[in-house]
Amino acid sequence: MQNEQDQILNDVTTGEYKYGFYTDIEQDTIGRGLSEDVIRQISQIKKEPEFMLEFRLRAYRHWLTMKMPEWAHLNIPAIDYQDLTYYSAPRQKARLNSLDEVDPELLDTFNKLGIPLEEQKQLSGVAVDAVMDSVSVKTTFRENLAELGIIFCSFSDAVKEYPDLVRKYMGSVVPYTDNYFAALNSAVFSDGSFCYIPKGVRCPMELSTYFRINAANSGQFERTLIVAEDNSYVSYMEGCTAPMRDENQLHAAIVEIIAMESAEVKYATVQNWYPGNKEGKGGIYNFVTKRGICKGDNSKISWTQVETGSAITWKYPSCILKGNNTTGEFYSVAVTNNHQQADTGTKMIHIGKNSKSIIVSKGISSGVSNNSYRGLVKVLRGADNARNFSQCDSLLLGDKCGAHTFPYIESGNQTAIIEHEATTSRIGEDQIFYCNQRGINTEDAIGLIVNGYAKEVLNKLPMEFAVEAQKLLQISLEGSVG
Amino acid sequence: MLVIKDLKVSIDGLEILKGIDLEVKAGEVHAIMGPNGSGKSTLASILAGRDIFNVDSGSVTFNGEDLLEKSPEERAKDGLFLGFQYPIEIPGVSMVNFLKTAINEMRKHRGQQPLSASEFLKKMREKKDLVEIDSSLTSRSVNEGFSGGEKKKNEIFQMAMLEPKLAILDETDSGLDIDALKVVAKGVNNLKSPDNATIVITHYQRLLDYIIPDYVHVLYKGRIVRSGGKELALMLEEKGYDWVRNEEVKL
């Protein structure tokens, strides 16, 4: 009985990674290693204004004084930061017709990933910024959005075209002193997306960034900055994949969100970086700092994440609820399989009165993986009537994986109400047999059961993502049960 | 339809079924009765393909094919349905999604196109009426938070949706009040046709007041010790299982 279940689990958890191909394209690369010179080179290639270079150098100097964080429930092998490449950009062939033209090879790459960039094929209702390695390849619907006053462009373009906005908000939510990886990112970040929604505008389409790591030995360090002015609304999605390689690659990103009065920002991530092979070789180290601030009263920030990829994930999308009557939400499904490790969760910092937060975290562990939820709910003294509800569920597939929950609660206000619920369950042989008896094979049964378990979170994803995410959950666990 | 020959089954070296012979033909309703621990549920499980048991000898054919070498889902697709004694909860999976997946798997097996959403919902409405199940049950997750009676009714509803050739109802009556029992029985009777067959496994005679069996078999200590018509059930009710025990002693 036990053997059969193990066999089943073993089979479902050995599915293949679908996006592991590599695009053979010429790259402009800065040699390995990190120094002030390298940072100056990056800034120069990107033709940045002086303030950017200064910001980078300050961050770098601060980074040198810091140490890798060790508190996470992760086993991170030593990383030689001098052995990494910090800038790598696909070289575009001579542009023939228009400035907008993109190298066909790059278009091909994104087509394969299901992200068509050609005008005729663009996904309706979704504007995409496609980022490969260190640069943004193309941003679709930019002009249409501009008509509404919405700025949606690559971070590099924003630095040049909207330096005042960038200068005002960059680092205001995640300062470079925040943590080791935030400092590193601030020193060497290459591209990412910038999004600005003016007062009273409801962004009519989903905005999204698709990140692709392609080059070998290179790290990807992107920044995303979203500013939503009073009474505005935007829904943002992020997707990511990488080729299969034997060596580990580093991805250290920063996302900052600023929501002004009565603004609402929804941020959804489907993270599918290469997780490494079945023996745990290769895969992306995903060390990401994501944080939003509900700056104005009545504003709302919602994080939804489906984490299926990466060898190691270290990520805590957080909300600072500064305004009164603000709302922070965090919905997460994290799947770990084979040798993957994830330490992920959120921080909800209640500052404003009547601020509310909801945390729903669903961990699914399989293989010999380790999956941890780590979350902080902090209520400051002035946050009268703050309210938090947290629900952390863990689902185990097999008997060699681990699920861990590390909730931290700090309440400085007696009127605050904080609730935490947690469950741990194992996918049952009974459930699988029940499905089998109704004609559903074991692999599909696991898919059904896991999707049912994660439904609360998947329901929060934009339609365009939900179907994709459901399939992804199933693929990630393929072979777990068979 | 179903032919069981000299079936011997054990678990962890303990012999549970000690040579079962049984034949079920299309259009028939068989009742298998017996005291606790006689092997009734084991027989149901082994037919559905639960592989925690060892088949030591004997054979089972279903529509002429060897049943025992098929996987549980293949048996289901061939038209074998098990009504569970303890139906399983699957949180977050809607009945609609669950049944749609199941039905379309079976249709695929038969070379048919999947049902469209509207065809499926229409079918669901028809079958709901047929088995008189509360419509709110089908809008919830599979068995999640259902009462014991609701779970059993839901088994009958699934049976109606899946239209099996052979339905095995494993103690579907246990733990039911009389009203729920009637609903279950009515469902079974309404679904009866000359093309399908039902095996009702039960401890008590009372279900057989509502489902009239063509044959009654008494299973005792892993053997069918008596077979007969519906009058056998009444005799059992009257004399109790002690009668069977005493009979066995005489043998």
XYZ file of C-alpha atoms in Angstrom, chain B residues 81 95 99 123-135 137-138 149-164 169 179-192:
49
model
C -19.590 1.480 -10.370
C -19.379 18.199 -8.005
C -18.585 14.560 -12.603
C -28.151 15.772 -17.914
C -27.469 16.833 -14.360
C -30.933 18.336 -14.011
C -32.614 15.208 -15.399
C -30.734 12.867 -13.103
C -31.302 15.077 -10.104
C -35.034 14.717 -10.663
C -34.722 11.005 -11.220
C -33.002 10.356 -7.903
C -34.763 13.224 -6.106
C -31.575 14.694 -4.746
C -31.478 18.173 -3.269
C -30.075 20.431 -5.944
C -25.713 19.196 -3.061
C -24.440 19.370 -6.589
C -27.307 10.658 4.409
C -26.336 13.328 1.884
C -23.173 11.435 1.048
C -25.112 8.263 0.325
C -27.651 10.124 -1.809
C -24.764 11.687 -3.648
C -23.428 8.203 -4.447
C -26.771 7.307 -6.015
C -26.753 10.569 -7.941
C -23.287 9.820 -9.296
C -24.482 6.361 -10.261
C -27.353 7.948 -12.166
C -24.965 10.320 -13.949
C -22.435 7.650 -14.862
C -25.017 5.067 -16.024
C -23.001 1.969 -15.120
C -23.667 -0.595 -3.539
C -36.563 8.758 4.510
C -33.031 8.732 3.161
C -33.306 4.989 2.737
C -36.400 5.442 0.595
C -34.660 8.039 -1.566
C -31.719 5.722 -2.118
C -33.974 2.760 -2.884
C -36.095 4.790 -5.248
C -32.997 5.937 -7.067
C -31.841 2.355 -7.522
C -35.287 1.211 -8.690
C -35.653 4.073 -11.145
C -32.290 3.285 -12.687
C -33.014 -0.409 -13.118
